[in-house]
Structures are given as C-alpha cells and as structure tokens.
C-alpha cells in the first residue's frame, strides 16, 4: 500500500483533485469526514470540546454546533490550537484504522488522504505520507469562492483563509503542486500528470 497526502487551503480545489484521483483508482480517505466522526455524540472528542469551549458549542440534539465553534476558533488563535490538540489525535487514530482496513483488503492500493491541515498537523507524519500533492489557488480566488459558492461573508472568508498555513509552508512539503486558479480543464490536466508521478513513485517504492 502506498499512502499519499493531498492538501491545500480552504477553497483551494482539493475536492476536484480528489475526485479525479478516485476516478484513476485511488482509495480516497477524507480527513474532514474523520474529523466529524471523531466528535460524534458520545465520543471523548466531543466531551473534551464541550469541556474546553462550554455548552454553547453543543446544539439541542447533543451534536457539535460547528458554526458556534467556528466563530470562536477562527477569531482566537489559542482557541484554534486547543481545538487542534483535541481533534488531531482522534483523527489520527481513525486514519490508522482506515489504513489497516485498506491494507487488509488491497495491499497494492494507492491511498489518497485528503487533509486540509497537513502543514498544521505534523507534515509527512514520520514518513507515513510518501508523496505529497499540494493544491493551491491565489488567496483572492479562494476568498471569492467562499463568498460565491458557500455564501460566506467577505470578512469571515478572509479570516478563514488567513488562519491556515501559508502557500510557502505547504509548498515546503510538496512533491507536486497543482494550481487551480485557472480553468477546470487546466486543473484536471495537472491532476492527471500528478497521478502519473504518484504511480511512478508507488512503483519505485514497491521495488525497494
């Protein structure tokens, strides 16, 4: 099994790249889905969040109120770091489970871990990720996408983009960079070329 990381800032276009990789046969594991699973009602993760941030971040159904939590952590760097300290270990444990399941069912699989916060959460994870694909677009493009596609207010969109790692920090981890600032066809062309490089890297690794 060959595990790669696919990363990029919010609204950079990772989902488009991940779908294309899946079309090529990759097993895609979504960090955001694992993060939601890690804070389901009854989990230690949700209990820790409620203890740290108070009952106001839990809705009437006992679930995490994401907008309420987001309003706190995206305006307070210390709060954001505290949240990461709760969720990152829980997500890492779930990832370990998924990788074990995949390895058991398909030892030759190429696994793409779609992880927005790679640069903020340990980078290559002591060699777990043997190849890193970074997806990027200019900050102003990402802000516009958040406003137009997700209905986010301009000031909130700007804060979300600014709160994450810089392009330079992500590029420092990259084996390949895909620029989604152009057309969809241009993005897919770059993605197909990146997949060829991933396949080549996986083949080399299997020979070692």
Coordinates of C-alpha atoms in Angstrom, one line a residue:
X1 CA 0.0 0.0 0.0
X2 CA 1.2 3.5 -0.9
X3 CA -0.1 6.4 1.1
X4 CA 0.0 10.0 -0.2
X5 CA -1.3 13.2 1.2
X6 CA -3.4 15.7 -0.7
X7 CA -3.5 19.1 0.9
X8 CA -4.4 22.7 0.3
X9 CA -6.1 25.6 2.0
X10 CA -9.9 26.1 2.2
X11 CA -11.5 26.5 -1.2
X12 CA -8.2 25.6 -3.0
X13 CA -9.9 22.9 -5.0
X14 CA -8.9 19.7 -3.2
X15 CA -12.2 18.0 -3.8
X16 CA -11.9 18.3 -7.5
X17 CA -8.5 16.8 -7.4
X18 CA -9.6 14.0 -5.0
X19 CA -12.5 13.0 -7.3
X20 CA -10.1 12.8 -10.2
X21 CA -7.7 10.6 -8.3
X22 CA -10.6 8.4 -7.3
X23 CA -11.5 8.1 -11.0
X24 CA -8.0 6.8 -11.6
X25 CA -8.4 4.1 -8.9
X26 CA -7.2 5.7 -5.8
X27 CA -8.8 5.0 -2.4
X28 CA -9.6 8.4 -1.0
X29 CA -9.9 9.0 2.7
X30 CA -11.3 12.3 3.7
X31 CA -9.8 13.9 6.9
X32 CA -12.9 16.1 7.2
X33 CA -15.1 13.1 7.4
X34 CA -12.9 11.5 10.0
X35 CA -13.0 14.8 12.0
X36 CA -16.8 14.7 12.0
X37 CA -16.7 11.1 13.1
X38 CA -14.3 12.0 15.9
X39 CA -16.8 14.4 17.5
X40 CA -20.0 12.4 17.2
X41 CA -22.2 12.4 20.3
X42 CA -20.8 10.1 22.9
X43 CA -17.2 10.4 21.7
X44 CA -14.4 11.5 24.0
X45 CA -13.6 14.2 21.4
X46 CA -17.0 15.9 21.8
X47 CA -16.8 15.7 25.6
X48 CA -13.4 17.4 25.5
X49 CA -14.6 20.1 23.2
X50 CA -17.6 20.8 25.5
X51 CA -15.3 21.0 28.5
X52 CA -12.9 23.4 26.8
X53 CA -15.4 25.7 25.0
X54 CA -18.5 25.4 27.1
X55 CA -22.1 24.2 26.4
X56 CA -22.7 26.9 23.8
X57 CA -20.9 24.8 21.2
X58 CA -23.3 21.8 21.6
X59 CA -26.7 22.1 20.0
X60 CA -30.1 20.9 21.3
X61 CA -29.6 17.5 19.8
X62 CA -26.3 17.0 21.6
X63 CA -24.3 17.4 18.5
X64 CA -21.4 19.8 17.8
X65 CA -22.6 23.3 16.7
X66 CA -20.0 23.9 14.1
X67 CA -20.9 27.5 13.3
X68 CA -20.7 28.4 17.0
X69 CA -17.4 26.6 17.5
X70 CA -16.0 28.1 14.2
X71 CA -16.9 31.6 15.4
X72 CA -14.7 31.1 18.4
X73 CA -11.7 29.3 17.0
X74 CA -11.3 31.4 13.8
X75 CA -11.2 34.6 15.9
X76 CA -8.8 33.2 18.6
X77 CA -5.5 31.6 17.7
X78 CA -5.1 30.0 21.2
X79 CA -8.6 28.5 20.9
X80 CA -7.9 27.1 17.5
X81 CA -4.7 25.4 18.8
X82 CA -6.6 24.0 21.7
X83 CA -9.2 22.6 19.3
X84 CA -6.5 21.0 17.2
X85 CA -5.0 19.5 20.3
X86 CA -8.3 17.7 20.9
X87 CA -9.2 16.7 17.3
X88 CA -5.9 15.8 15.7
X89 CA -5.0 12.8 17.9
X90 CA -8.6 11.4 17.5
X91 CA -8.5 11.8 13.7
X92 CA -5.0 10.2 13.6
X93 CA -6.4 7.2 15.4
X94 CA -9.3 6.9 12.9
X95 CA -6.9 7.2 10.0
X96 CA -4.8 4.4 11.4
X97 CA -7.9 2.2 11.5
X98 CA -8.9 3.0 7.9
X99 CA -5.4 2.3 6.6
X100 CA -5.3 -1.0 8.3
X101 CA -8.6 -1.9 6.8
X102 CA -7.5 -0.9 3.3
X103 CA -4.2 -2.8 3.6
X104 CA -6.0 -5.9 4.6
X105 CA -8.4 -5.7 1.6
X106 CA -6.0 -4.4 -1.1
X107 CA -2.3 -4.5 -0.2
X108 CA -1.5 -2.7 -3.5
X109 CA -3.8 0.2 -3.1
X110 CA -2.8 3.8 -3.5
X111 CA -4.4 5.7 -0.7
X112 CA -5.0 9.4 -1.0
X113 CA -5.5 11.2 2.3
X114 CA -7.4 14.4 1.7
X115 CA -6.1 16.5 4.6
X116 CA -6.5 20.3 4.6
X117 CA -4.3 20.9 7.6
X118 CA -1.3 18.8 6.7
X119 CA 1.2 21.6 7.3
X120 CA -0.5 22.5 10.6
X121 CA -0.7 18.9 11.9
X122 CA 2.7 17.1 11.6
X123 CA 3.6 17.3 7.9
X124 CA 4.6 13.9 6.5
X125 CA 3.9 12.2 9.8
X126 CA 7.2 10.5 10.2
X127 CA 7.1 9.1 6.7
X128 CA 3.5 7.9 6.7
X129 CA 2.9 10.0 3.6
X130 CA 5.4 9.1 1.0
X131 CA 4.2 11.6 -1.5
X132 CA 2.5 15.0 -1.1
X133 CA 0.3 16.8 -3.6
X134 CA -0.4 20.4 -2.8
X135 CA -3.4 22.1 -4.3
X136 CA -3.4 25.9 -4.4
X137 CA -5.0 29.0 -5.8
X138 CA -4.4 32.7 -5.1
X139 CA -5.9 33.9 -1.8
X140 CA -8.3 36.3 -3.5
X141 CA -9.6 33.4 -5.7
X142 CA -10.2 31.3 -2.6
X143 CA -12.0 34.1 -0.8
X144 CA -14.2 34.7 -3.8
X145 CA -15.1 31.0 -4.0
X146 CA -16.0 31.0 -0.3
X147 CA -18.3 34.0 -0.9
X148 CA -19.9 32.9 -4.1
X149 CA -20.0 29.1 -3.6
X150 CA -20.5 28.8 0.1
X151 CA -22.4 32.0 0.9
X152 CA -19.8 33.2 3.4
X153 CA -19.5 36.8 4.4
X154 CA -16.4 38.5 3.0
X155 CA -14.8 39.2 6.4
X156 CA -15.4 35.6 7.5
X157 CA -13.9 34.2 4.3
X158 CA -10.8 36.4 4.7
X159 CA -10.3 35.2 8.3
X160 CA -10.7 31.5 7.3
X161 CA -8.1 31.8 4.5
X162 CA -5.7 33.8 6.8
X163 CA -6.0 31.4 9.7
X164 CA -4.4 28.5 7.7
X165 CA -0.9 27.7 6.7
X166 CA 0.7 29.9 4.0
X167 CA 1.3 28.7 0.5
X168 CA 5.0 28.7 1.3
X169 CA 4.6 26.3 4.2
X170 CA 2.5 23.9 2.2
X171 CA 4.9 24.0 -0.8
X172 CA 7.8 23.1 1.5
X173 CA 6.1 19.7 1.9
X174 CA 5.1 19.2 -1.8
X175 CA 6.3 16.7 -4.3
X176 CA 3.8 18.2 -6.8
X177 CA 1.9 21.5 -6.8
X178 CA -1.4 21.8 -8.7
X179 CA -2.6 25.3 -9.4
X180 CA -6.4 25.5 -9.6
X181 CA -6.5 29.2 -10.3
X182 CA -7.2 28.6 -14.0
X183 CA -9.9 26.6 -15.8
X184 CA -11.3 23.2 -14.8
X185 CA -9.6 21.6 -17.8
X186 CA -6.2 23.0 -16.7
X187 CA -6.7 21.7 -13.2
X188 CA -7.6 18.2 -14.5
X189 CA -4.7 18.2 -16.8
X190 CA -2.3 19.0 -13.9
X191 CA -4.1 16.3 -11.8
X192 CA -3.7 13.6 -14.4
X193 CA 0.0 14.5 -14.7
X194 CA 0.4 14.4 -10.9
X195 CA -1.3 10.9 -10.8
X196 CA 1.3 9.6 -13.2
X197 CA 4.0 10.8 -10.9
X198 CA 2.2 9.2 -7.9
X199 CA 2.0 5.9 -9.8
X200 CA 5.7 6.1 -10.7
X201 CA 6.6 6.8 -7.0
X202 CA 4.4 3.9 -5.9
X203 CA 6.1 1.6 -8.4
X204 CA 9.6 2.6 -7.2
X205 CA 8.6 2.0 -3.6
X206 CA 7.3 -1.5 -4.4
X207 CA 10.8 -2.4 -5.8
X208 CA 12.6 -1.4 -2.6

